[in-house]
Coordinates of C-alpha atoms in Angstrom, one line a residue:
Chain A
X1 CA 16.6 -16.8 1.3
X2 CA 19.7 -18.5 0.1
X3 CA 19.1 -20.3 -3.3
X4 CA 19.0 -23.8 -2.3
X5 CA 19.9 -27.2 -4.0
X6 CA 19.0 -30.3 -2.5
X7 CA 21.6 -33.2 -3.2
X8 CA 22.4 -35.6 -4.5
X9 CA 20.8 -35.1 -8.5
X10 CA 17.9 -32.4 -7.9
X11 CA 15.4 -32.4 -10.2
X12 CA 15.7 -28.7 -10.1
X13 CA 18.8 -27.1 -10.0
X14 CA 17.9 -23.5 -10.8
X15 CA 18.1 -21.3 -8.2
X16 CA 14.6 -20.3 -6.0
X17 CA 15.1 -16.9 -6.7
X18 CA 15.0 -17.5 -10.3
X19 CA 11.6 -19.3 -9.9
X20 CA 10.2 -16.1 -7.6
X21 CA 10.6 -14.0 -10.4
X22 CA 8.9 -16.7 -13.2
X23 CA 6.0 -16.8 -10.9
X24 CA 6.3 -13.2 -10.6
X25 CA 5.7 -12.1 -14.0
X26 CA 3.2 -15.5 -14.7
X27 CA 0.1 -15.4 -17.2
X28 CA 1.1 -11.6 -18.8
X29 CA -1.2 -11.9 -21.5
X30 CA -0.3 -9.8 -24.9
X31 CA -2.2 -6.8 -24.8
X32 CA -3.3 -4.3 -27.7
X33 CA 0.5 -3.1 -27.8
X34 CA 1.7 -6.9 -28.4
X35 CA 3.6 -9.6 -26.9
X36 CA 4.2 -8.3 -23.4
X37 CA 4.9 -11.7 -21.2
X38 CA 8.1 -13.5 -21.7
X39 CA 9.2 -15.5 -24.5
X40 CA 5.5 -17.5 -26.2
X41 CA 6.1 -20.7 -23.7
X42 CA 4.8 -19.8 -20.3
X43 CA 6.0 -23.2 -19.0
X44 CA 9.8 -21.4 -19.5
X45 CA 11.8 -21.5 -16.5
X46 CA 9.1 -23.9 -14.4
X47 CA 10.4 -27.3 -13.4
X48 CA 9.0 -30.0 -14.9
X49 CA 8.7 -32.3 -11.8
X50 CA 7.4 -30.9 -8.1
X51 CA 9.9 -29.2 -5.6
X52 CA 11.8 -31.3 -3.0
X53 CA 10.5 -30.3 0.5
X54 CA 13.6 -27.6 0.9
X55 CA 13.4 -26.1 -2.5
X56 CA 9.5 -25.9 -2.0
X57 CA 9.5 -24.2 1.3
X58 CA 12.4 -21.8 0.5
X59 CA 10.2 -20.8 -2.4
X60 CA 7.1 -20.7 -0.5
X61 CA 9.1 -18.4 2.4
X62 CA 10.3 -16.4 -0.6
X63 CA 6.6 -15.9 -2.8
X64 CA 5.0 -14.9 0.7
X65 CA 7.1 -12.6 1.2
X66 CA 7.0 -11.2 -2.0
X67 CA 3.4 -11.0 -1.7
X68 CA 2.8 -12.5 -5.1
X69 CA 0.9 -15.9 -3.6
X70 CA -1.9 -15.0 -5.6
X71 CA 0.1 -15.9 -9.1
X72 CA 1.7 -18.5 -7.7
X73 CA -2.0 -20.4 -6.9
X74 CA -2.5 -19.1 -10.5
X75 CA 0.6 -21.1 -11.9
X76 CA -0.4 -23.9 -10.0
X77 CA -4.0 -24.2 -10.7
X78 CA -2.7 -24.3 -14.7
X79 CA -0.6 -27.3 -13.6
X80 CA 2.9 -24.7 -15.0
X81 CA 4.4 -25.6 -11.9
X82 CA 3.9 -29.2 -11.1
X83 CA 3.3 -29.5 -7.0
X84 CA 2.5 -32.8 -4.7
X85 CA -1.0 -33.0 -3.3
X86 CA 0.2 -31.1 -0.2
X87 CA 2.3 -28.7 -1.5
X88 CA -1.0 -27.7 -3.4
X89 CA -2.8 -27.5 -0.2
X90 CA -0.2 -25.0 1.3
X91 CA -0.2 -22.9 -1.8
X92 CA -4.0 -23.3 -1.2
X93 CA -4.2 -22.2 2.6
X94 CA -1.6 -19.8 1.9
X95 CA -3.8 -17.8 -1.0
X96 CA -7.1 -18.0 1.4
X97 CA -5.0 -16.3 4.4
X98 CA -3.6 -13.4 1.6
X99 CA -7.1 -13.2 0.6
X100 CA -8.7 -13.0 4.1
X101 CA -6.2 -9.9 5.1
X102 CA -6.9 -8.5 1.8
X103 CA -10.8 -8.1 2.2
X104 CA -10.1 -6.9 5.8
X105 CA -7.0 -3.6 4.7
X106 CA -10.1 -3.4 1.7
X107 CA -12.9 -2.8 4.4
X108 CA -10.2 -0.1 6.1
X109 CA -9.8 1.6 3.2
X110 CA -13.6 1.9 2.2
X111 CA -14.3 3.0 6.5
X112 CA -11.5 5.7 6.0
X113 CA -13.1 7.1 2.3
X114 CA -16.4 7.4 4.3
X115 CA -15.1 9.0 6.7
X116 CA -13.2 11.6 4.7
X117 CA -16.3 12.1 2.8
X118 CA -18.4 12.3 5.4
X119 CA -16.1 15.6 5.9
X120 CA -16.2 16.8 2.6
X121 CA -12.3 15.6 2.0
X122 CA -11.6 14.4 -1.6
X123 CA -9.1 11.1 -2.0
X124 CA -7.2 8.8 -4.4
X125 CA -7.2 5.6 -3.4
X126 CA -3.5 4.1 -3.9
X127 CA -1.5 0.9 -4.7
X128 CA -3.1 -2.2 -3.4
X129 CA -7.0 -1.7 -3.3
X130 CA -6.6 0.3 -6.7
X131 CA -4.3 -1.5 -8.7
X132 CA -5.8 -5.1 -7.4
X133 CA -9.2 -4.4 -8.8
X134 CA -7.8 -1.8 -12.1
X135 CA -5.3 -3.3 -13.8
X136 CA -5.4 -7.1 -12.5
X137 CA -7.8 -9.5 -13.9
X138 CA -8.7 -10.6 -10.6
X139 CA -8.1 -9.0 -7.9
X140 CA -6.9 -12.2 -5.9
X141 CA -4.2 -12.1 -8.0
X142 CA -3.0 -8.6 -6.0
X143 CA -1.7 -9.1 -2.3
X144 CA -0.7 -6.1 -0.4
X145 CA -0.2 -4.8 3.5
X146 CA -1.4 -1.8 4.5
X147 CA -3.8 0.9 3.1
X148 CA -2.6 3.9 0.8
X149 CA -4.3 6.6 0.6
X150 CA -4.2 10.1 -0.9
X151 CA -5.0 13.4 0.4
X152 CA -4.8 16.7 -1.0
X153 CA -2.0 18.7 0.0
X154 CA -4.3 22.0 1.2
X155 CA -6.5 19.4 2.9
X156 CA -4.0 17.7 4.5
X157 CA -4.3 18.7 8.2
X158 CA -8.0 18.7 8.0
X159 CA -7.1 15.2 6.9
X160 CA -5.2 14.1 9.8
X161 CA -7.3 15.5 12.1
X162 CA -10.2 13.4 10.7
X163 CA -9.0 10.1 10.5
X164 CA -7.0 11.0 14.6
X165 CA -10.3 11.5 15.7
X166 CA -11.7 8.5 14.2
X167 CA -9.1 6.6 16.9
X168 CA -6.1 5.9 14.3
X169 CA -2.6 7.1 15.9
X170 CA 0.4 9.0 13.8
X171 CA 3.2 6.3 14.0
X172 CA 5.3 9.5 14.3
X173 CA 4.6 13.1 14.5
X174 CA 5.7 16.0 12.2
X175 CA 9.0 17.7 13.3
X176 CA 7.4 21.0 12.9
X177 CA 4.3 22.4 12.4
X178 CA 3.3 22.4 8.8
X179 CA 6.2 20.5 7.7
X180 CA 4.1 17.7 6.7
X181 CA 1.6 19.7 4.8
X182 CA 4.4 21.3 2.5
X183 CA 7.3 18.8 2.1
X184 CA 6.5 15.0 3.0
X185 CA 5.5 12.2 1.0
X186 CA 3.0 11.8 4.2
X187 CA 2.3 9.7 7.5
X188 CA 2.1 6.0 9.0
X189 CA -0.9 5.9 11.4
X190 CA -2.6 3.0 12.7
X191 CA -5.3 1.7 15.4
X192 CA -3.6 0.8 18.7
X193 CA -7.1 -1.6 19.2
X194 CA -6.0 -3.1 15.9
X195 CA -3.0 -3.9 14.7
X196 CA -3.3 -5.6 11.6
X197 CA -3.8 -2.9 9.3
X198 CA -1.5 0.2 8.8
X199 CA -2.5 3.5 7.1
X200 CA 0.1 5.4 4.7
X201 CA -1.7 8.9 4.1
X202 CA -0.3 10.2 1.5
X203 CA 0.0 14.1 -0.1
X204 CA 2.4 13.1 -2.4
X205 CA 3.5 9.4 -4.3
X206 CA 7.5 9.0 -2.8
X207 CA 9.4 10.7 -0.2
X208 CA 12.4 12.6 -0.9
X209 CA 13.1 15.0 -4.2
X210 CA 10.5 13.0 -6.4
X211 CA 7.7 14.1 -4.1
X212 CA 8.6 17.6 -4.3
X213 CA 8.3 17.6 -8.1
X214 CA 5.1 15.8 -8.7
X215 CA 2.9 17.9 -9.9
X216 CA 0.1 17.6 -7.2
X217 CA -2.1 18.9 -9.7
X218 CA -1.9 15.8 -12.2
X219 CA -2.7 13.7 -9.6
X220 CA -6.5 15.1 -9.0
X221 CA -7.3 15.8 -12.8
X222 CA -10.2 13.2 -13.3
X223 CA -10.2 9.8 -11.8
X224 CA -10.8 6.2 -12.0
X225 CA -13.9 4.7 -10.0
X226 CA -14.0 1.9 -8.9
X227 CA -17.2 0.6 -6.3
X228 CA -16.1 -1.9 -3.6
X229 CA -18.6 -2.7 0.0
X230 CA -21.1 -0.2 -1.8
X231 CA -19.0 2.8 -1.9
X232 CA -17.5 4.1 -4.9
X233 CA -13.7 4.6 -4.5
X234 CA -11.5 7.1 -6.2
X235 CA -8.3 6.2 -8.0
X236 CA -5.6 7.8 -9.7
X237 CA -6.1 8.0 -13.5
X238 CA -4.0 5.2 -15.4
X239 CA -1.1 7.2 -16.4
X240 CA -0.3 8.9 -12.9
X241 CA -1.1 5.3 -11.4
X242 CA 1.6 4.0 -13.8
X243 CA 4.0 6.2 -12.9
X244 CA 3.1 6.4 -8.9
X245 CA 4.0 1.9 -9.9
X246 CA 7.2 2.9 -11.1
X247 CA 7.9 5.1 -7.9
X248 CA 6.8 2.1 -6.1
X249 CA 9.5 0.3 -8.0
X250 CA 12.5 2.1 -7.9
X251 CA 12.3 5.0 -5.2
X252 CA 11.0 2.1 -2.5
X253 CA 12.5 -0.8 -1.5
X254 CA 16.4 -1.9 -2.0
X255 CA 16.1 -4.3 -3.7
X256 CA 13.4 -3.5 -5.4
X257 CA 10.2 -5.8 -4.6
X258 CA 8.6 -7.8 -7.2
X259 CA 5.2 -6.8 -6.5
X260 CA 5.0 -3.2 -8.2
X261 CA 7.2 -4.7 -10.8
X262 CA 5.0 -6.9 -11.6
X263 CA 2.2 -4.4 -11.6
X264 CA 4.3 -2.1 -14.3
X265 CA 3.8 -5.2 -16.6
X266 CA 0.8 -6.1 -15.6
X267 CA -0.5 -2.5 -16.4
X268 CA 1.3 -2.4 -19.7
X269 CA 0.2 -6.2 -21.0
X270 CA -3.4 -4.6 -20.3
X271 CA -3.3 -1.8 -23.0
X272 CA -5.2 0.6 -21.1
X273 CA -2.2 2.9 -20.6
X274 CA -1.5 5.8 -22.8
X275 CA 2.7 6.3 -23.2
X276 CA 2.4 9.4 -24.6
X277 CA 0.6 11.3 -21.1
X278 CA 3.0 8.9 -19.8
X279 CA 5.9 10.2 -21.1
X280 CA 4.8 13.9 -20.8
X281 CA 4.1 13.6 -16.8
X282 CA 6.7 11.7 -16.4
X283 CA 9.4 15.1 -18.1
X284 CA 6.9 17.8 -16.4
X285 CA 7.2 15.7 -12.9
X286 CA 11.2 16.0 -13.4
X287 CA 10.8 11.4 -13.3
X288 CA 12.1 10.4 -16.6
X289 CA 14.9 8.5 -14.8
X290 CA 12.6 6.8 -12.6
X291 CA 10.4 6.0 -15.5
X292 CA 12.8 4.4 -17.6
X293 CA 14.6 2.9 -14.7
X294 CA 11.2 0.9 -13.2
X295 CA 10.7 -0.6 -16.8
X296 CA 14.1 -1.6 -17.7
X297 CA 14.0 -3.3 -13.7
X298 CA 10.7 -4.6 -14.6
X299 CA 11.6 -6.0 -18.0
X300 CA 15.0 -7.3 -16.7
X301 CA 14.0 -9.3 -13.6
X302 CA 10.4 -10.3 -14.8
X303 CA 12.0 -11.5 -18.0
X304 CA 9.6 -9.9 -20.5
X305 CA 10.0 -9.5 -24.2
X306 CA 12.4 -6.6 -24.8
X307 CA 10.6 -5.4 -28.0
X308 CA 7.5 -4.7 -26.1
X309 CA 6.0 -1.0 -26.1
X310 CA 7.0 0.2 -22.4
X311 CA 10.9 -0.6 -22.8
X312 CA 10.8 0.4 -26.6
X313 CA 9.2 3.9 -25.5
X314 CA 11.7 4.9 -22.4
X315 CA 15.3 3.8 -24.9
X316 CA 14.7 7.3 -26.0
X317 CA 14.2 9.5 -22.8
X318 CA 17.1 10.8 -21.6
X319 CA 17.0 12.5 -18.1
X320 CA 18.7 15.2 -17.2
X321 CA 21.8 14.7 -14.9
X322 CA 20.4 16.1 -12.0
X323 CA 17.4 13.6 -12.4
X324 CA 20.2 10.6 -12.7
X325 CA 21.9 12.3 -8.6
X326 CA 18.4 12.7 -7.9
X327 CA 17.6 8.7 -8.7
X328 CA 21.2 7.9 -6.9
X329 CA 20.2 9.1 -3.6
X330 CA 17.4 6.7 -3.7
X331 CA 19.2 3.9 -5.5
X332 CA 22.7 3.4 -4.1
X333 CA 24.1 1.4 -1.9
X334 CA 24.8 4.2 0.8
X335 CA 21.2 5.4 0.4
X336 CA 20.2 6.8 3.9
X337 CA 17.6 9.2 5.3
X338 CA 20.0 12.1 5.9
X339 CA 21.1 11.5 2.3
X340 CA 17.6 11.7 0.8
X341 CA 17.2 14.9 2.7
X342 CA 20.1 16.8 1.2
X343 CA 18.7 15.5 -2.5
X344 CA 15.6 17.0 -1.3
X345 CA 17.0 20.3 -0.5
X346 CA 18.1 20.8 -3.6
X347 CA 14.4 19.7 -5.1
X348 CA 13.0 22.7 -2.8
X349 CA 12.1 25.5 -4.7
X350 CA 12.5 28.8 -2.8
X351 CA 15.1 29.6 -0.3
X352 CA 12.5 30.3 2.0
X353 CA 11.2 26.9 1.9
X354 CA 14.9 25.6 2.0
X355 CA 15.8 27.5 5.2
X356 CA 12.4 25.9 6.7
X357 CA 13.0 22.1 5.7
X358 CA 16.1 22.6 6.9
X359 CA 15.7 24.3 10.4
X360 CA 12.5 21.7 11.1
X361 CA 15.2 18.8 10.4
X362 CA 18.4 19.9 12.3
X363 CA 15.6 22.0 15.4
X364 CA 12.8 19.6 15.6
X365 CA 10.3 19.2 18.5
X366 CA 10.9 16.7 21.5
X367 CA 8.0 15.3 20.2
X368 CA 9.7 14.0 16.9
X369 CA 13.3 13.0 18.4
X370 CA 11.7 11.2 21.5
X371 CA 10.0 8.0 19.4
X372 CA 13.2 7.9 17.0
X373 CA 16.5 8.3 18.9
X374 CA 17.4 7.8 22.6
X375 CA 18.7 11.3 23.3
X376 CA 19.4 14.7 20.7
X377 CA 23.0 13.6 21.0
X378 CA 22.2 10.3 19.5
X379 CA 20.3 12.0 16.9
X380 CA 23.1 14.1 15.8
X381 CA 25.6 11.2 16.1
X382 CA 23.5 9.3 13.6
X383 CA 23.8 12.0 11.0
X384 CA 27.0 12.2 11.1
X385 CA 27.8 8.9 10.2
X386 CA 25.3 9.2 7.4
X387 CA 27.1 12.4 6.6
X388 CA 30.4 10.7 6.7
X389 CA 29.5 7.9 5.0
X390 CA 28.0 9.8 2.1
X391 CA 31.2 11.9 1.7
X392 CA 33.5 8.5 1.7
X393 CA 30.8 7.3 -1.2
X394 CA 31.4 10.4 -3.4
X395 CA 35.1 10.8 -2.9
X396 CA 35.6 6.9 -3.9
X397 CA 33.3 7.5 -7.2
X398 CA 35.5 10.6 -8.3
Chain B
X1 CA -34.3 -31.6 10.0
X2 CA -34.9 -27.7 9.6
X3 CA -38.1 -26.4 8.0
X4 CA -38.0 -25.0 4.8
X5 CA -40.3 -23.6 2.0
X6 CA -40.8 -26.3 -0.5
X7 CA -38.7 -24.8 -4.0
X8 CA -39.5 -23.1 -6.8
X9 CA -41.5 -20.1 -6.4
X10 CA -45.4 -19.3 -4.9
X11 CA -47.7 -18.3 -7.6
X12 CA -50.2 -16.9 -4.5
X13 CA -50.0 -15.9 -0.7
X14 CA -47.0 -13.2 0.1
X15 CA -44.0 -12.0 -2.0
X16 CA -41.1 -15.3 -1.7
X17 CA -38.0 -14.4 0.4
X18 CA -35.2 -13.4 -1.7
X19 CA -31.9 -14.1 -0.7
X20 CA -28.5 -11.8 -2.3
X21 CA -25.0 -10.4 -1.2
X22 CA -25.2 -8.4 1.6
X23 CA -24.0 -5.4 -0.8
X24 CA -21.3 -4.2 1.5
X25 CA -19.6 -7.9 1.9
X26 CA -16.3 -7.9 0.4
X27 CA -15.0 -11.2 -1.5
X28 CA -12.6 -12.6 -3.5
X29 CA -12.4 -16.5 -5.1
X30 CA -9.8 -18.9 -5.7
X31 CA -10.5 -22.5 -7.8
X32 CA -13.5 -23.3 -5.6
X33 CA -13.3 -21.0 -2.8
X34 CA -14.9 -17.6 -1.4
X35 CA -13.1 -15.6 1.3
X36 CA -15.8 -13.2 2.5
X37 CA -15.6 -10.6 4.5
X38 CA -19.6 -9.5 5.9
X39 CA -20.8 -6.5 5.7
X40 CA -21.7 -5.3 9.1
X41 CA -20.9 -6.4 12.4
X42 CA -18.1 -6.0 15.0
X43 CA -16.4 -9.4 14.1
X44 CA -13.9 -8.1 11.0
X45 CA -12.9 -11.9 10.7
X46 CA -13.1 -13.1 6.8
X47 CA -15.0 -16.2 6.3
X48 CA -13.9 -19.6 4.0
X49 CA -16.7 -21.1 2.0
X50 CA -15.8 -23.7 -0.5
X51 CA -17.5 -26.6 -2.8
X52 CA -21.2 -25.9 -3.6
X53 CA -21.4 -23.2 -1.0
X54 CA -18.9 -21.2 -3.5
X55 CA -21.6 -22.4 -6.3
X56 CA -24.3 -20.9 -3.8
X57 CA -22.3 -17.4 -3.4
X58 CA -22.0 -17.0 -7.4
X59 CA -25.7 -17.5 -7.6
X60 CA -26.2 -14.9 -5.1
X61 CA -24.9 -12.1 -7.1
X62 CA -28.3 -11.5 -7.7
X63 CA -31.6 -11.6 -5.8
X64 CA -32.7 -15.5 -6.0
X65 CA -34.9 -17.6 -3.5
X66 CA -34.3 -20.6 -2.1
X67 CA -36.7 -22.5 -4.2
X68 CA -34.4 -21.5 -7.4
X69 CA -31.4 -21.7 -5.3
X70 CA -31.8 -25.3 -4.5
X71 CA -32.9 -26.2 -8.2
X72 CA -29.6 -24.8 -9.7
X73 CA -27.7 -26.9 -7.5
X74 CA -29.8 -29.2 -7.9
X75 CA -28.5 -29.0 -11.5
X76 CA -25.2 -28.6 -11.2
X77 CA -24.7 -31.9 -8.3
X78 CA -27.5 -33.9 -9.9
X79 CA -29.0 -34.2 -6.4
X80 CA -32.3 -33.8 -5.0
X81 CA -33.9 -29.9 -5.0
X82 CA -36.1 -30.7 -1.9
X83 CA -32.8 -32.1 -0.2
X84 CA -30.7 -29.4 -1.4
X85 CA -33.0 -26.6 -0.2
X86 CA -33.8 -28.2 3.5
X87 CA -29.7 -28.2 3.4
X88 CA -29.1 -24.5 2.4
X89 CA -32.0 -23.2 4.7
X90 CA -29.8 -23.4 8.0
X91 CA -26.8 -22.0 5.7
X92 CA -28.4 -19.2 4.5
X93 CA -29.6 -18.1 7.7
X94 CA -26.0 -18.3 9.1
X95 CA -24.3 -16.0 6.4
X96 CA -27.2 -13.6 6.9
X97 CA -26.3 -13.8 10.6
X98 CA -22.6 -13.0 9.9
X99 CA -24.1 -10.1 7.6
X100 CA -22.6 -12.0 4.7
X101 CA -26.3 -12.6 2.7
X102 CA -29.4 -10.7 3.2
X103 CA -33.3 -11.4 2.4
X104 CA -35.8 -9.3 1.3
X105 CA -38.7 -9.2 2.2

C-alpha cells in the first residue's frame, strides 16, 4: 500500500506504514530484563485525531494483512489511536473474523496432534497456536494462517503417511524418494474438502542452509505444554522457539513481516527467555547471523528501546563469514530458489549427501516437475536465469 | 414463554442440571465478545456471542446452574433473576446444541 495523504491540511501526515509498525509493536510491557517497548509514552507516533476515510482504510488493508488486527483492537480499545464510531466497528468485525479463522486452524492443529498420537508420532507445535497462547498475554492478540507443525526427522515418512491417509493432500510431492526426510525444511498439505486451512509439516524450522544446521536434537529436548480443546499440545521450549521466531523473521518473507517481529519483542518484553541457551544454540546451530539480524530488524522497525537486553546481548556475536553468505542467499535482493539451493549445498555435510541433493534437484521425478513447470525445458530455462542472475549479482558486488 | 426451573438451587428431589464449557470448545474474547468454536459436530463455523451472553460464557468456566446463572446476571444488569433465567433457558439449550455448553446430569 502506498503511504497516503489526504489533502488539503491532514490531520495526519505520517505515512501509514509508519502507523503499521506503531500498532505493530503496541502495549510491550517492560519485563524482568527492563524497558522493552518504545520510548515510556505509548501514545508516541499515534495521531491524535481519527483517520480520514483513505488513510483509515489504507491502514486497515495494510494491519490485515500484516495479521496484527488483534493489537490494533488493542490500541483502539485503550482510546491510543483515536477512531470514529464506525471505524471502531470495522476494527471490531475485523478482530471477530481473525478470531473466528483462528479457533478453526486451532481445531486443525489439535485433530492433526490426535492423530499423530493416536500413531505413536511425537510433535512440536509451531508459530501461531504456540506462540499465541505462550508468549502473548492473550492469545487474540496473535493472528496467523495456517498450521505448523513439527515432526521428527526419522518419523517423518510415517508422518506423512498418517496425516495422507487422514484425507490431507501434499501441495507438492518430493523430487526423490527420501529427499524430504533428509534435507527439507518440510511439506505444504492441505484438505481438497476444505480449503481454509493449510498444513506446513515441518522436520526442520527454515528451508535452505539454516535447516541443515539446526541441531534437530535441541528441538525435542523437553517441551512446553500447553492444553487447548482438551488435548495437551507440545511446544518448542522458549529458547528454540525464540530462535525458530527469528528464522521466521529474517529467513522468510522479503520484506520481512511484522508479525514474527513482533513476536521476538513480545517474547523478550515477557522475561521468560533465557539469552544465554540462546546464544549457545544459536553458535552450535551455525544462526548467530540470523540471531542478531532478527533483533536488530525487530528493534529497528518496531522502534524499541535500543538499551534493552535482546539487542544489548547480539552487539557482541560475531558470525562467521560463511554464516553472513549463508544469511545473503536468503536476504538479498536476487534471492531465488536455485540460489538457496547452492547455499545449501555447501551446508550438506558429506559428499555423499551432496551428490544426492544434487542429482534429486537437477533428475527429479515427473511427479515433482509436472505441478511446477510446464515442460523439463521450462524447468531448466528457469534455472538458468536464476543462475545467470546470481552470477551478474556477484560480479557487480566484487 | 419457555419453561424453566425456578433459580437458585433444590435443597431435595434430583441432583440440579449443571451447565459448563463443552471442554473441547475453543474461544477467544475481545471487549465484550466471545468467538467460539464447539466442540463436536460437523459444522466447524465459529460462533459470535456478545453483551451478557459474553458475561454468561465467563461464568461457565466452571460447572454452574441456571438458578445461579441467572442470579449473577441478575447482579451484574440489576434485572430480574426469574426473568433472566426463563431468558437463558432457550440459550443455553442452543449452545449445547451447537456442542458449545454441556449439562450434567
Amino acid at each position: 500500500v502506498t503511504p497516503v495523504v489526504t489533502s488539503p491540511a491532514p490531520t495526519y501526515l505520517a505515512p501509514v506504514s509508519q502507523l503499521t509498525r506503531r500498532i505493530a509493536g503496541y502495549g510491550l510491557s517492560p519485563g524482568k530484563h527492563g524497558s522493552q517497548g518504545g520510548h515510556g509514552d505509548p501514545a508516541r507516533g499515534f495521531p491524535a485525531e481519527p483517520l480520514g476515510g483513505a488513510d483509515w482504510n489504507a491502514l486497515l488493508a495494510r494491519v490485515t494483512s500484516q495479521r496484527i488486527v488483534g493489537l490494533l483492537a488493542w490500541a483502539v480499545a485503550d482510546g491510543i489511536l483515536p477512531t470514529t464510531d464506525d471505524q471502531a466497528e470495522e476494527v471490531h468485525r475485523a478482530h471477530v473474523d481473525a478470531m473466528g479463522a483462528d479457533l478453526v486452524r486451532d481445531r486443525q492443529l489439535i485433530d492433526l496432534v490426535r492423530l499423530l498420537g493416536n500413531a505413536g508420532l511425537d510433535h512440536r507445535a509451531l508459530k501461531g497456536t504456540a506462540v499465541a497462547h505462550l508468549d502473548y498475554p492473550d492469545p487474540a492478540l496473535r493472528s496467523f494462517v495456517d498450521v505448523d507443525l513439527l515432526v521428527r526427522a526419522e518419523e517423518w515418512d510415517d508422518a506423512v503417511t498418517v496425516i495422507t491417509s487422514a484425507g490431507w493432500e501434499r501441495r507438492f510431492l518430493e523430487p526423490r524418494r527420501g529427499f524430504d526426510r533428509r534435507f527439507v525444511k518440510g511439506t505444504i498439505l492441505f484438505r481438497p474438502d476444505d480449503g481454509r486451512v493449510e498444513l506446513d509439516l515441518h522436520r526442520t524450522l527454515a528451508l535452505g542452509p539454516f535447516g541443515l544446521t539446526v541441531r534437530l536434537g535441541d528441538l525435542w529436548e523437553g517441551c512446553d505444554r500447553l492444553r487447548l480443546g482438551g488435548v495437551e499440545l507440545r511446544a518448542l521450549q522458549a529458547e528454540p522457539r525464540y530462535l525458530h521466531a527469528c528464522f521466521h523473521a529474517v529467513l522468510g518473507d522479503v520484506p520481512p513481516r511484522l508479525v514474527p517481529l513482533r513476536d521476538l519483542a513480545q517474547m523478550s518484553a515477557a522475561g521468560q527467555v533465557d539469552f544465554d541457551r540462546v546464544v549457545d544454540l544459536a553458535r552450535s546451530w551455525q544462526a548467530g547471523s540470523v540471531l542478531r539480524h532478527a533483533i536488530q530488524l525487530a528493534w529497528d522497525i518496531l522502534g524499541l528501546d535500543p538499551s534493552a537486553e535482546a539487542p544489548t546481548r547480539v552487539k557482541s556475536l560475531q558470525p562467521a563469514a560463511r554464516e553472513a553468505r549463508a544469511l545473503d542467499a536468503y536476504t538479498s535482493p536476487r534471492r531465488s530458489y536455485v540460489g538457496l539451493c547452492l547455499a545449501t549445498v555447501a551446508a550438506i555435510r558429506g559428499p555423499g549427501d551432496k551428490v544426492r541433493y544434487l542429482t534429486a534437484l537437477a533428475f527429479p521425478a515427473r511427479h515433482f516437475v509436472a505441478p511446477r513447470y510446464r515442460s523439463p525445458a521450462a524447468r531448466w530455462q528457469a534455472a538458468a536465469r536464476a543462475l545467470r542472475a546470481g552470477r551478474g549479482g556477484r560480479r557487480s558486488r566484487g | 414463554m419457555t419453561d424453566s426451573p425456578p433459580p437458585g438451587p433444590s435443597p431435595s428431589g434430583p441432583p440440579e442440571t449443571r451447565w459448563t464449557r463443552h471442554p473441547e470448545s475453543l474461544w477467544r474474547a475481545t471487549g465484550d465478545t466471545v468467538v467460539v468454536l464447539p466442540g463436536a459436530g460437523d459444522d466447524p463455523t465459529p460462533l459470535s456471542i456478545s453483551g451478557s451472553a459474553a458475561r454468561l460464557w465467563e461464568l461457565l468456566a466452571q460447572p454452574v446452574s441456571l438458578g445461579e446463572l441467572a442470579a449473577q446476571l441478575a447482579d451484574a444488569y440489576g434485572a430480574d433473576a426469574e426473568v433472566i433465567a426463563a431468558d437463558l433457558a432457550p440459550v443455553l439449550e442452543d449452545l449445547r446444541a451447537a456442542a458449545a455448553v454441556e449439562r450434567s446430569p
